[in-house]
Tab-separated table of C-alpha atoms in Angstrom:
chain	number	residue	atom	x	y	z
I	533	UNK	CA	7.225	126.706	-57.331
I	534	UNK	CA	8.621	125.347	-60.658
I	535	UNK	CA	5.664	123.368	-62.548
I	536	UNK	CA	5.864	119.420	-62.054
I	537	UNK	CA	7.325	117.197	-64.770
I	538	UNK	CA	4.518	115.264	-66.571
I	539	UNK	CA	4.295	111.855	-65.816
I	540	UNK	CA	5.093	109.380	-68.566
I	541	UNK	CA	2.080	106.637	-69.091
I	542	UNK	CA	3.379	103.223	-67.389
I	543	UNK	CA	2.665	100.322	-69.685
I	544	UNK	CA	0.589	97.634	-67.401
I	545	UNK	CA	0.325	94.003	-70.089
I	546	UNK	CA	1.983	91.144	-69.496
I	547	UNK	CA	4.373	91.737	-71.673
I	548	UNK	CA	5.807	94.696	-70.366
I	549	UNK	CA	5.758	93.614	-66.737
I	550	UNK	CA	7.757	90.167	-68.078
I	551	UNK	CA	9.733	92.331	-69.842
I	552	UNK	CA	10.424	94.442	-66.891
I	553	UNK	CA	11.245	91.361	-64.802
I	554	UNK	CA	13.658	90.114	-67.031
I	555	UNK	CA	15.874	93.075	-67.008
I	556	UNK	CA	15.749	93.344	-63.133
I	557	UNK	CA	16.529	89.501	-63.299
I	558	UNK	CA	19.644	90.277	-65.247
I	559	UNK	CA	20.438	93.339	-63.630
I	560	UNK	CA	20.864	91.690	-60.469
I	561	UNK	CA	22.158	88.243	-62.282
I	562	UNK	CA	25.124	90.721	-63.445
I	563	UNK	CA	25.517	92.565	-59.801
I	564	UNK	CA	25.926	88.852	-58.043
I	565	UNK	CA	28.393	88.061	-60.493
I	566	UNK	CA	30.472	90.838	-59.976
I	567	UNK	CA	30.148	91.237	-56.080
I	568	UNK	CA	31.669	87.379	-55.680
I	569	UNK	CA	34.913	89.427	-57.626
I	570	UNK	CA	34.405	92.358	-55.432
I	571	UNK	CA	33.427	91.487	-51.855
I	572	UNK	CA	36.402	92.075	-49.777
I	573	UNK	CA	38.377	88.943	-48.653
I	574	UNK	CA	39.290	88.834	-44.560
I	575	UNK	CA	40.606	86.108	-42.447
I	576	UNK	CA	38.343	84.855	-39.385
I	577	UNK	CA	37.604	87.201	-36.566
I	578	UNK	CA	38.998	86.199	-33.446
I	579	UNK	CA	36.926	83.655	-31.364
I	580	UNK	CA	35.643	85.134	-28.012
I	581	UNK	CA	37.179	82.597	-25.978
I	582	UNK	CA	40.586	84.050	-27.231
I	583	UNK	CA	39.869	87.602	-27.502
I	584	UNK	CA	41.882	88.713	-24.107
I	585	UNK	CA	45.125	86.959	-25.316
I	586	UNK	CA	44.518	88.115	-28.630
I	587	UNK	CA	47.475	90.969	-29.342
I	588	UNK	CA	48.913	92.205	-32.970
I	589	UNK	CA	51.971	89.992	-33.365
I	590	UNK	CA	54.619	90.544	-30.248
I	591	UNK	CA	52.761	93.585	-29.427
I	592	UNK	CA	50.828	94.218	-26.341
I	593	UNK	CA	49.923	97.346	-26.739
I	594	UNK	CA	46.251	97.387	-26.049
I	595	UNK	CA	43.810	98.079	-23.627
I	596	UNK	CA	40.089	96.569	-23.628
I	597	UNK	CA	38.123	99.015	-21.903
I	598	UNK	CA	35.464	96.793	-20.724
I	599	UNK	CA	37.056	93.792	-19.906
I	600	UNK	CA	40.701	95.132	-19.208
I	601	UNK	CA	40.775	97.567	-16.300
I	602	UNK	CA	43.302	95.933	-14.507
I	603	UNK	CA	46.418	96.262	-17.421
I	604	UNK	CA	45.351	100.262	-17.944
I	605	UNK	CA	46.126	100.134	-14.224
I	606	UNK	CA	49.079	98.637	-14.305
I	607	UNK	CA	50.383	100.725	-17.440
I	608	UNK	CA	49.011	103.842	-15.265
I	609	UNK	CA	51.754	102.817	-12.429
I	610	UNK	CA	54.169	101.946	-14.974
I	611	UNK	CA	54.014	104.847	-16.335
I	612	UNK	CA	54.381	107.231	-12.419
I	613	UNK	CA	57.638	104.743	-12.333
I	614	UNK	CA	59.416	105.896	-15.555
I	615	UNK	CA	58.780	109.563	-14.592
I	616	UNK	CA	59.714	109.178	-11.214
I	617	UNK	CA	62.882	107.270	-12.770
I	618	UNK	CA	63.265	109.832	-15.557
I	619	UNK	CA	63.274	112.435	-13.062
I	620	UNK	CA	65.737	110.912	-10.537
I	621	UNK	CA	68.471	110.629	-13.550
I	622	UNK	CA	68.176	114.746	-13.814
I	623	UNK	CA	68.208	114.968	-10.157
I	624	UNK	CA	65.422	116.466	-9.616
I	625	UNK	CA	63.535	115.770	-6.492
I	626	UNK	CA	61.020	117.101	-4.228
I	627	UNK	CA	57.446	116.960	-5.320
I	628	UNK	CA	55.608	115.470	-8.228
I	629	UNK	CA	54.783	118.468	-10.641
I	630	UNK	CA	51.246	119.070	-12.397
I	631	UNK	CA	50.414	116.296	-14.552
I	632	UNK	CA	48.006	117.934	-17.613
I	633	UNK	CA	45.983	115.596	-19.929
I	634	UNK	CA	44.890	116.225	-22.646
I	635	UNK	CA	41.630	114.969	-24.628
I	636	UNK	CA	40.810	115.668	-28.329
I	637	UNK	CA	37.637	114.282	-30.154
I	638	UNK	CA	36.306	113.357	-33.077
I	639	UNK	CA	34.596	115.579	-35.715
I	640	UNK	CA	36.196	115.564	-39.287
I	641	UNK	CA	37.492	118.544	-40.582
I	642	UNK	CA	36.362	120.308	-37.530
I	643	UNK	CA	39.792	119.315	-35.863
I	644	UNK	CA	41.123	122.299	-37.769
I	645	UNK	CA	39.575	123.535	-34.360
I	646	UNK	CA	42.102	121.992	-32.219
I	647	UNK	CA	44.972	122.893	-34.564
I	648	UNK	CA	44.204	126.695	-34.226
I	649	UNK	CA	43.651	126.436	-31.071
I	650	UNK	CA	46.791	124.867	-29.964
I	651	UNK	CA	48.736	126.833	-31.964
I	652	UNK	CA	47.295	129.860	-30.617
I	653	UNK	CA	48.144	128.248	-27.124
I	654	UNK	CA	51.538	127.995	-27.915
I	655	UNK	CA	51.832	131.754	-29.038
I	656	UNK	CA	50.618	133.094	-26.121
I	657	UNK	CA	53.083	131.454	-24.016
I	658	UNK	CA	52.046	128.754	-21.711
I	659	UNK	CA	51.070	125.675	-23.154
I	660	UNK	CA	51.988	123.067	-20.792
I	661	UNK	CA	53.336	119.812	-21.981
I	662	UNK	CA	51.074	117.196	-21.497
I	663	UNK	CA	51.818	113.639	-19.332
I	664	UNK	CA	49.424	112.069	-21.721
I	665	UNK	CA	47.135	112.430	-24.562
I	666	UNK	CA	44.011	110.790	-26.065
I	667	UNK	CA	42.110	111.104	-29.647
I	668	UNK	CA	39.572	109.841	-30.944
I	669	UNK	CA	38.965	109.985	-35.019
I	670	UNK	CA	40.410	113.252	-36.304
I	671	UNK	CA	41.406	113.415	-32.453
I	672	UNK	CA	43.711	110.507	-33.171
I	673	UNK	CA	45.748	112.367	-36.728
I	674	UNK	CA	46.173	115.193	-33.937
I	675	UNK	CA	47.086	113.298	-30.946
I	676	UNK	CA	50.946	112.474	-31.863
I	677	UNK	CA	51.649	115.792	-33.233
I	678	UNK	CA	50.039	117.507	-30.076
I	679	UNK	CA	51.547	115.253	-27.680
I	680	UNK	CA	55.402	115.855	-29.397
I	681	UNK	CA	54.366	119.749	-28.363
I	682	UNK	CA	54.945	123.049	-30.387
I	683	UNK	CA	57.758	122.228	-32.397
I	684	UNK	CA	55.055	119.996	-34.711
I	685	UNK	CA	52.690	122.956	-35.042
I	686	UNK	CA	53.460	123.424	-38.334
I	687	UNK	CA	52.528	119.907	-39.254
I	688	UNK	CA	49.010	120.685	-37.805
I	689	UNK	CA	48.678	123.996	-39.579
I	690	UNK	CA	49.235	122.056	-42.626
I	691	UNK	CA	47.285	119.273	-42.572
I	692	UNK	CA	44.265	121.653	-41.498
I	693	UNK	CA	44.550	124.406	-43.269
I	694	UNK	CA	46.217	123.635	-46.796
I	695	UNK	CA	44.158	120.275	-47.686
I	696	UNK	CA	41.120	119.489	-49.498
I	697	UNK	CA	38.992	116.793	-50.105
I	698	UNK	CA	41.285	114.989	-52.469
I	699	UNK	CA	44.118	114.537	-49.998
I	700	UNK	CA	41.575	112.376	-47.762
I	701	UNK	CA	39.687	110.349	-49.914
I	702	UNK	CA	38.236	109.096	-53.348
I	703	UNK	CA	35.299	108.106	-54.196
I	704	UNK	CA	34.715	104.527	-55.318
I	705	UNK	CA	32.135	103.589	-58.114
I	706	UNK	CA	28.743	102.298	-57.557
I	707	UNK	CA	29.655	98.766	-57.748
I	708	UNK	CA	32.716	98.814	-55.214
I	709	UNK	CA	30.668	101.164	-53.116
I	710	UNK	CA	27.670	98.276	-52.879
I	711	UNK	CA	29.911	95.342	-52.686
I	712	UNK	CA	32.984	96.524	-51.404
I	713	UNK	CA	33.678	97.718	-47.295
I	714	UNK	CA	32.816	101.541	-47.740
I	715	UNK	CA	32.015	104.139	-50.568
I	716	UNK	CA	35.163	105.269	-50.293
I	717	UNK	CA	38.769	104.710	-50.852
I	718	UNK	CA	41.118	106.301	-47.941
I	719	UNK	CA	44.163	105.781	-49.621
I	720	UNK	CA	45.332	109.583	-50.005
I	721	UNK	CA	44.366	109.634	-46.251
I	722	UNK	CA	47.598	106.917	-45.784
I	723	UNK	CA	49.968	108.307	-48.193
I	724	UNK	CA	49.427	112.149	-46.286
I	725	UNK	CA	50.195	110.425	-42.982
I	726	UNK	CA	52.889	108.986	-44.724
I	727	UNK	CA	54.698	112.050	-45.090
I	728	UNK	CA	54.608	112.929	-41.438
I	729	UNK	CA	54.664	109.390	-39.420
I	730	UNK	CA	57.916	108.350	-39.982
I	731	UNK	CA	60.405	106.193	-37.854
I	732	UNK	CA	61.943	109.653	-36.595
I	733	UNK	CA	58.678	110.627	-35.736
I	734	UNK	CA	57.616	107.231	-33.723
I	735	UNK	CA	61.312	107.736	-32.284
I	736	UNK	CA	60.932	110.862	-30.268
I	737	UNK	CA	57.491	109.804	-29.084
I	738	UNK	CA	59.210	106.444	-27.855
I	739	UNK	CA	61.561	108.941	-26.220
I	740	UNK	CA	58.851	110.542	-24.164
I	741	UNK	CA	57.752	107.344	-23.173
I	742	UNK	CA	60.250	106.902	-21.592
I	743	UNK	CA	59.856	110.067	-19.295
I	744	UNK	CA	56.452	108.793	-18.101
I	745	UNK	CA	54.580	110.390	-20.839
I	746	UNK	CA	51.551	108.362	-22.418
I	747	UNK	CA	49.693	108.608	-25.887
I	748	UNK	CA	46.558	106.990	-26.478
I	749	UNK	CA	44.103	105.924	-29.552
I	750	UNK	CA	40.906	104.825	-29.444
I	751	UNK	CA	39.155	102.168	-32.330
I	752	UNK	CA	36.537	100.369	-32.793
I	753	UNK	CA	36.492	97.014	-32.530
I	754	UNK	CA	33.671	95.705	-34.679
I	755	UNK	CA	33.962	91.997	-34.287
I	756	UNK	CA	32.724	92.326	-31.147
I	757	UNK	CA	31.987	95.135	-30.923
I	758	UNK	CA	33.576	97.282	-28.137
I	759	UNK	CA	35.956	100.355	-27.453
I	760	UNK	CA	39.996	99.198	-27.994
I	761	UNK	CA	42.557	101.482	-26.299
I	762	UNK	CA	46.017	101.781	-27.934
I	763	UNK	CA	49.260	102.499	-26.406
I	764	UNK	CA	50.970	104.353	-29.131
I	765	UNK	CA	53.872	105.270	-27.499
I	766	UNK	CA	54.628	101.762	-26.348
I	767	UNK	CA	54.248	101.039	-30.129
I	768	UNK	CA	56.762	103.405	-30.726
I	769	UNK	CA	58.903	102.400	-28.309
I	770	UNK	CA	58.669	98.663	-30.048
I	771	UNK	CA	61.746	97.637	-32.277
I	772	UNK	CA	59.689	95.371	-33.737
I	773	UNK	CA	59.864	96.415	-37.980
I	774	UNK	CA	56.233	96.067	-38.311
I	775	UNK	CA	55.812	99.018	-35.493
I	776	UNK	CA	55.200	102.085	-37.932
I	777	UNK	CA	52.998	100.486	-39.700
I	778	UNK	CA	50.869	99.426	-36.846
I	779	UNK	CA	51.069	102.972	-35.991
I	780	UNK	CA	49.805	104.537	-38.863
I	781	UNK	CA	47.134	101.812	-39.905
I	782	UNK	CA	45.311	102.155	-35.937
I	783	UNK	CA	45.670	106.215	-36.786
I	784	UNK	CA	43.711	105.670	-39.863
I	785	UNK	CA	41.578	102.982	-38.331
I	786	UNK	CA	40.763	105.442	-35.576
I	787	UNK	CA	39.233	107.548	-38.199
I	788	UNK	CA	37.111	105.507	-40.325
I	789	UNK	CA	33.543	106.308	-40.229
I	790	UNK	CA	31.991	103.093	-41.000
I	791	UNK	CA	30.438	102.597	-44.043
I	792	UNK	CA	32.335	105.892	-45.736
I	793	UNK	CA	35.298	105.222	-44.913
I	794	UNK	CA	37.437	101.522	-45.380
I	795	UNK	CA	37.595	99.527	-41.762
I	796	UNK	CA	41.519	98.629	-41.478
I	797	UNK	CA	42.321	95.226	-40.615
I	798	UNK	CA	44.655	94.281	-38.031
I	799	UNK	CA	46.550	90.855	-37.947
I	800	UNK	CA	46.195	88.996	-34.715
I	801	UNK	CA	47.840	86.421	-33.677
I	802	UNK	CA	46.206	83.827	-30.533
I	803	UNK	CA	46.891	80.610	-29.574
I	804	UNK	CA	49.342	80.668	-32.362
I	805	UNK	CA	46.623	80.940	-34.954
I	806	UNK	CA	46.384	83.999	-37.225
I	807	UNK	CA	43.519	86.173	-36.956
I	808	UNK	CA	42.216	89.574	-38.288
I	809	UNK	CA	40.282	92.066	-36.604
I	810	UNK	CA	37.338	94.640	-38.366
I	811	UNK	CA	38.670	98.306	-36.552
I	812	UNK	CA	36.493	101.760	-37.557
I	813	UNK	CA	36.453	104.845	-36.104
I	814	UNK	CA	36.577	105.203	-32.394
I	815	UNK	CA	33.471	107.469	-32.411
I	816	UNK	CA	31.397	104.723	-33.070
I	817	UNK	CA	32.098	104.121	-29.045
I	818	UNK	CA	33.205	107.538	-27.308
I	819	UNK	CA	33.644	110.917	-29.363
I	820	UNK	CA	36.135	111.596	-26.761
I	821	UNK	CA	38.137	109.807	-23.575
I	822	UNK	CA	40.503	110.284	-20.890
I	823	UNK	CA	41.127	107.327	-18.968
I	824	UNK	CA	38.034	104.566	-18.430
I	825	UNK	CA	35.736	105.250	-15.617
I	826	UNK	CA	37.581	101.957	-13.868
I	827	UNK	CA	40.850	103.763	-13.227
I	828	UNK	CA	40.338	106.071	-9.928
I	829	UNK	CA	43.470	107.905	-9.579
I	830	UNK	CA	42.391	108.908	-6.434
I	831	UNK	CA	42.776	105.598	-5.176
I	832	UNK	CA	45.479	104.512	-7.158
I	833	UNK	CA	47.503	107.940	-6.238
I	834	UNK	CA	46.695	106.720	-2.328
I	835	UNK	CA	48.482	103.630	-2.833
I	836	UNK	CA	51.182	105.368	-4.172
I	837	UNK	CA	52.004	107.938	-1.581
I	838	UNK	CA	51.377	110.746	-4.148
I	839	UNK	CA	50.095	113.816	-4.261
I	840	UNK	CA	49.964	116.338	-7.200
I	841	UNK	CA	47.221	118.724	-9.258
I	842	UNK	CA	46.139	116.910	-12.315
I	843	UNK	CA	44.181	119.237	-14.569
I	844	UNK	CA	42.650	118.120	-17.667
I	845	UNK	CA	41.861	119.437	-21.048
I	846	UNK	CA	39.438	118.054	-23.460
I	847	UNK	CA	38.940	119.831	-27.007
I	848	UNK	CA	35.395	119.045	-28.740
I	849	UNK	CA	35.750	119.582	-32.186
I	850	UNK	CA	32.003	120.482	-32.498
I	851	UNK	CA	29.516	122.699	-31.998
I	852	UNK	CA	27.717	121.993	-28.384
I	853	UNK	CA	24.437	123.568	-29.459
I	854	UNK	CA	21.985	122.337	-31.592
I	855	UNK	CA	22.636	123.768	-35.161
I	856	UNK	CA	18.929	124.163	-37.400
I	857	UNK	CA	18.263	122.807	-40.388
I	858	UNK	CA	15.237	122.686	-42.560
I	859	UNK	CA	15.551	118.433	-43.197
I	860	UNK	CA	13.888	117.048	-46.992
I	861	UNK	CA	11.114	115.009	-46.468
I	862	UNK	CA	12.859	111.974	-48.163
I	863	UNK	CA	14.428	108.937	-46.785
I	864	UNK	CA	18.197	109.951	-46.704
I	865	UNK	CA	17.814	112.958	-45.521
I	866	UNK	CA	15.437	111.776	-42.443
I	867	UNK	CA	17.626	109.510	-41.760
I	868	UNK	CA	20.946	111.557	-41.785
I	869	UNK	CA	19.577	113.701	-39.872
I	870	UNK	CA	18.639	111.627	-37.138
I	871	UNK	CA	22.401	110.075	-36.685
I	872	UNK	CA	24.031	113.320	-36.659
I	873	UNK	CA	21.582	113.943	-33.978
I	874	UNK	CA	22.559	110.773	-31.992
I	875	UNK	CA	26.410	111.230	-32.614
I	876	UNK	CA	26.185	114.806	-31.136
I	877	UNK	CA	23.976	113.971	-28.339
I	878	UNK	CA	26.496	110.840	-27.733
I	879	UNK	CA	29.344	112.797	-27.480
I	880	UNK	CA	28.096	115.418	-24.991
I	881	UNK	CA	27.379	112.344	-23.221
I	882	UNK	CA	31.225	111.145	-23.122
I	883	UNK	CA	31.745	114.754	-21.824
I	884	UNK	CA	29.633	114.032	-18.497
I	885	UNK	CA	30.871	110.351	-18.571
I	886	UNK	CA	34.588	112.055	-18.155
I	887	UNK	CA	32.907	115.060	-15.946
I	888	UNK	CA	31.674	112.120	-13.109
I	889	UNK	CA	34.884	110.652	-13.582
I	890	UNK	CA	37.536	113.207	-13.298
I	891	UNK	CA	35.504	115.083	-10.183
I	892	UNK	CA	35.744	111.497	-8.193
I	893	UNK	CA	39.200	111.569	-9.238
I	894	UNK	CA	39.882	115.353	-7.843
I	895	UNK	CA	40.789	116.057	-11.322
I	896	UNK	CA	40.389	119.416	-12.949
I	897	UNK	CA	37.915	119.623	-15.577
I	898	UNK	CA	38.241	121.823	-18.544
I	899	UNK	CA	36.926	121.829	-21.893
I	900	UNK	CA	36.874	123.698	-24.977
I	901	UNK	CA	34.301	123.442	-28.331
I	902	UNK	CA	33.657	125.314	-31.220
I	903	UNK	CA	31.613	128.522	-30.427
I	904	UNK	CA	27.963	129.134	-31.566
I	905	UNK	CA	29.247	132.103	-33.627
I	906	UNK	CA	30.852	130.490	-36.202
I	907	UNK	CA	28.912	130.505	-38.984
I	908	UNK	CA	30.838	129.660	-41.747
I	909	UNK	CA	29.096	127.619	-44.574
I	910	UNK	CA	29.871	123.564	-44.413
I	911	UNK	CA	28.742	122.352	-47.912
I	912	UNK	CA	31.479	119.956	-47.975
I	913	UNK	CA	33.915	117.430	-45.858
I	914	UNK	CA	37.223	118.558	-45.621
I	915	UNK	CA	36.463	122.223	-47.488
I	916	UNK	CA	39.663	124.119	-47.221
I	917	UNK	CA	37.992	127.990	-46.458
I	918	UNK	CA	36.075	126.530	-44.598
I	919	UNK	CA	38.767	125.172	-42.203
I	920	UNK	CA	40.957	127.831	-42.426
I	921	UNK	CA	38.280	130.189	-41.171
I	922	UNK	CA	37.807	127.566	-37.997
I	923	UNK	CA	41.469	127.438	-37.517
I	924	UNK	CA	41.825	131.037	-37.410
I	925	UNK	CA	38.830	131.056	-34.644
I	926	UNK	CA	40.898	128.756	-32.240
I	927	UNK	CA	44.006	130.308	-32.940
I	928	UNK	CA	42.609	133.373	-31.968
I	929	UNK	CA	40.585	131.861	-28.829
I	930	UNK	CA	44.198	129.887	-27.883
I	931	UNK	CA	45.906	133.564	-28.168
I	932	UNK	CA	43.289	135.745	-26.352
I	933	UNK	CA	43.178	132.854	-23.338
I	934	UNK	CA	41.162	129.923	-23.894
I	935	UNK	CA	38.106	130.700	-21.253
I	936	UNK	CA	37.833	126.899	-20.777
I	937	UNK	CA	34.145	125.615	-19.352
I	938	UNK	CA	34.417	124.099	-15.954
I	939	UNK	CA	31.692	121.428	-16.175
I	940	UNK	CA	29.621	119.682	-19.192
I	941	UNK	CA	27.177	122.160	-20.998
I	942	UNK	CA	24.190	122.635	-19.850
I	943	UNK	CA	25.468	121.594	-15.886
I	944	UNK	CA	25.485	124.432	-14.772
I	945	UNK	CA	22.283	125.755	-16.182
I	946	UNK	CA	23.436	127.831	-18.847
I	947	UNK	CA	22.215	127.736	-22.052
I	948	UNK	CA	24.004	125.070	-24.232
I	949	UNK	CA	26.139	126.354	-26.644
I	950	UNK	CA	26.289	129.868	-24.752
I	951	UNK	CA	29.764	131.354	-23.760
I	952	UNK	CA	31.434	130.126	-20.072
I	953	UNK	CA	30.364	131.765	-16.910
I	954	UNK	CA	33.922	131.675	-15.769
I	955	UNK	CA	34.102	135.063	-17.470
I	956	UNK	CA	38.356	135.007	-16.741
I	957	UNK	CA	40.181	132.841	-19.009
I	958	UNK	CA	41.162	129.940	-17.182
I	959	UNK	CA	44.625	129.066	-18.562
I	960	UNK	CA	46.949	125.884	-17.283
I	961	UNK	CA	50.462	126.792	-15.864
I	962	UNK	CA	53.502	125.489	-17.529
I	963	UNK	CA	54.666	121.538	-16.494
I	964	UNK	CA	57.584	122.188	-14.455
C-alpha cells in the first residue's frame, strides 16, 4: 500500500470560514450567471390532451406503444397488402413465403457484434432477407443498413471496425456539461451518418416499402415519458424535403444515452400549434423489440385467411451473463455499477417480454448474444481493437452457423451465459 498523503491543517476562525463562504458565494454567483447563457433553449412539450394527434409536420409516421395498438395494427395489414400487391405484379402466386424479422438491441460499441455477425451470415450463404426490422440504440445505426441486406455490409464493417471514439463524440467542458443537456457533444455522431444516410439511401428503403417490407426505430419519449415507435420506411417513402432529416435526427435520437449523450428535439406540430418533443435513447424503455405485446399475429393472420412460418431473429449486443468486477467503494462507482446492473437485467427482461409474445403468436424464437468467452479488455467506449476483435467473433459465429438459443437464458435451465443446448446450428432458410 502506498503511504497516505499528510493532511494539511484546516484553518477553523471566523475569518477563514467567511472567507471560505465568500468564494463559494462567488463561485456559484459566477456559475448562475453563466448557466442563464448556457441552459439549452426548447419550445413547450406537447400538452397531454394533444399528444395522440401530435405528429412531426405532415408525417405520421409513429406508433405509441402504449396508447396506439390499434394504428401498428393497421400498418401491420397495410403492410400483408403491399406484399401481397407487390407480389401479384411479378405474378407470383400460391402461398405466402416465410416472413423473417429481425431484432437488434442496444449496447454501444458492442453492435460491432451484429455487424460481424451478419456479415458472417451473408458469407456463408443464406441470410434471408428480412420482412421487417427493429433497433434499438446502436440497434437503430444498424437497422437500415441490415434491413437494405448484404450489399451494405461494407458500410457496417466500417462504421464498426475502422472508428474510434472521436468519430462519435466530444467531450464538452465542465460548464456546458453542468448546464447544458449532456456531457457530451454528438455532433461527429451526425456528420458520420451523414456520409451514409443519404436521399439514395432513404430511396431504396422507400422502395422496399413498397414490397411489404417494414423498418422500425424505437426512442424515447421523455416528455412523457414512454416508448415511440418509428416507421422509417414510411419516412422514406415521404416526399416531404424535411424527410432525411427526420430520418437521421430519430437514428441519432434512438441512440442517446441520456445525460451523455444530447436528447434530439423533434418539431411537432398539434392543433396547429408548434411543439417540440425531448427524444433519448430507446433503451431507456426496451433494449430490444419486435412488435408490442398488443399485436397477436395469430389473430390478426386468422382474419386474414393466412398462413405462413414467421421466424424471428433478435441479436443482443451484450453479454447475457453476469460479468465481475471488483466496484470502488466511492459514490460513482456504486452507483454505476448498480445501473449497468439494472440496464442488463432490463434487457433480458425485453427478451422474455418478446419470448411470451412471439410463442402466443406461433412465432419462431431465436436469439443470438455475445458469448461468455470473449474476453477482450473494454477500457473505453467505442475502442477500435476492441471492436474489431468482437466483430471478428460474430463474423466467425455468422460463418460457422449461428447456433441460435431457442428460448430466453436461463428458461430452459441452463446456466446463463452458457453455450445453446440446441447443439446443431439452427440457421433460417432463404425468403423465397
Amino acid at each position: 500500500m502506498s503511504a497516505a498523503a499528510p493532511r494539511r491543517a484546516v484553518p477553523m476562525g471566523l475569518a477563514a470560514i467567511a472567507g471560505g463562504l465568500r468564494v463559494g458565494i462567488a463561485a456559484l454567483a459566477a456559475l448562475a450567471m453563466l448557466s442563464a447563457c448556457a441552459t439549452p433553449h426548447r419550445y413547450p412539450a406537447v400538452p397531454p390532451e394533444l399528444a395522440l394527434q401530435a405528429q412531426p409536420g405532415a408525417f405520421a409516421v409513429r406508433y405509441r406503444v402504449a396508447r396506439g395498438a390499434d394504428d401498428f395494427a393497421a400498418e401491420a395489414r397495410e403492410s400483408l397488402r403491399r406484399e401481397v400487391a407487390w407480389r401479384a405484379s411479378r405474378g407470383e402466386t400460391g402461398p405466402l413465403p416465410p416472413a423473417n424479422f429481425l431484432a437488434i438491441s442496444g449496447g454501444g460499441d458492442d453492435g460491432a457484434f451484429t455487424a460481424g455477425l451478419l456479415n458472417g451470415w451473408t458469407a456463408r450463404g443464406d441470410r434471408p432477407e428480412f420482412k421487417a426490422v427493429t433497433g434499438v440504440s446502436t440497434g437503430a445505426l444498424i437497422a437500415p443498413f441490415a434491413f437494405l441486406g448484404p450489399r451494405y455490409d461494407h458500410v457496417l464493417k466500417t462504421v464498426y471496425t475502422d472508428i474510434s471514439q472521436q468519430d462519435i463524440f466530444k467531450r464538452r467542458n465542465l460548464v456546458r456539461a453542468f448546464f447544458g443537456d449532456a456531457l457530451s457533444d454528438t455532433t461527429p455522431l451526425y456528420e458520420l451518418l451523414s456520409r451514409y444516410v443519404d436521399r439514395a439511401l432513404l430511396d431504396q428503403i422507400a422502395a422496399e416499402y413498397a414490397k411489404g417490407r417494414v423498418l422500425l426505430v424505437g426512442t424515447t419519449l421523455l416528455d412523457t415519458p414512454e416508448p415511440v415507435i418509428w416507421n422509417m420506411t414510411a419516412i422514406a417513402s415521404s416526399h416531404d424535403p424535411r424527410a432525411l432529416d427526420l430520418f437521421r435526427k430519430i437514428m441519432i435520437a434512438s441512440a442517446s444515452i441520456p445525460g451523455a449523450f444530447p436528447p434530439v428535439m423533434i418539431d411537432i406540430e398539434a392543433n396547429g400549434t408548434h411543439y417540440q418533443e425531448m427524444h433519448v435513447d430507446g433503451g431507456a424503455m426496451a433494449q430490444v423489440f419486435a412488435y408490442p405485446p398488443s399485436l397477436n399475429l395469430r389473430d390478426e393472420s386468422a382474419r386474414a385467411g393466412v398462413k405462413r412460418k414467421r421466424n424471428l431473429y433478435i441479436i443482443r449486443n451484450s453479454r447475457i451473463d453476469p460479468e465481475w468486477a471488483s466496484v470502488q467503494r466511492r459514490t460513482l462507482s456504486i452507483a454505476g455499477r448498480a445501473i449497468s446492473s439494472l440496464m442488463m437485467t432490463q434487457g433480458i427482461g425485453d427478451l422474455y417480454r418478446i419470448y411470451v409474445t412471439t410463442s402466443r403468436d406461433g412465432v419462431d424464437y431465436n436469439l443470438a448474444f455475445v458469448p461468455s468467452t470473449f474476453n477482450t479488455p473494454h477500457t473505453k467506449q467505442f475502442d477500435t481493437d476492441y471492436m474489431r476483435a468482437l466483430y471478428k467473433v460474430g463474423y466467425d459465429m455468422g460463418v460457422a452457423g449461428y447456433p441460435w438459443r431457442k428460448t430466453p437464458p436461463g428458461y430452459d435451465g441452463a446456466v446463463i451465459g452458457a453455450p445453446p443446448r440446441e447443439g446443431p446450428a439452427v440457421v433460417a432458410s432463404p425468403a423465397r
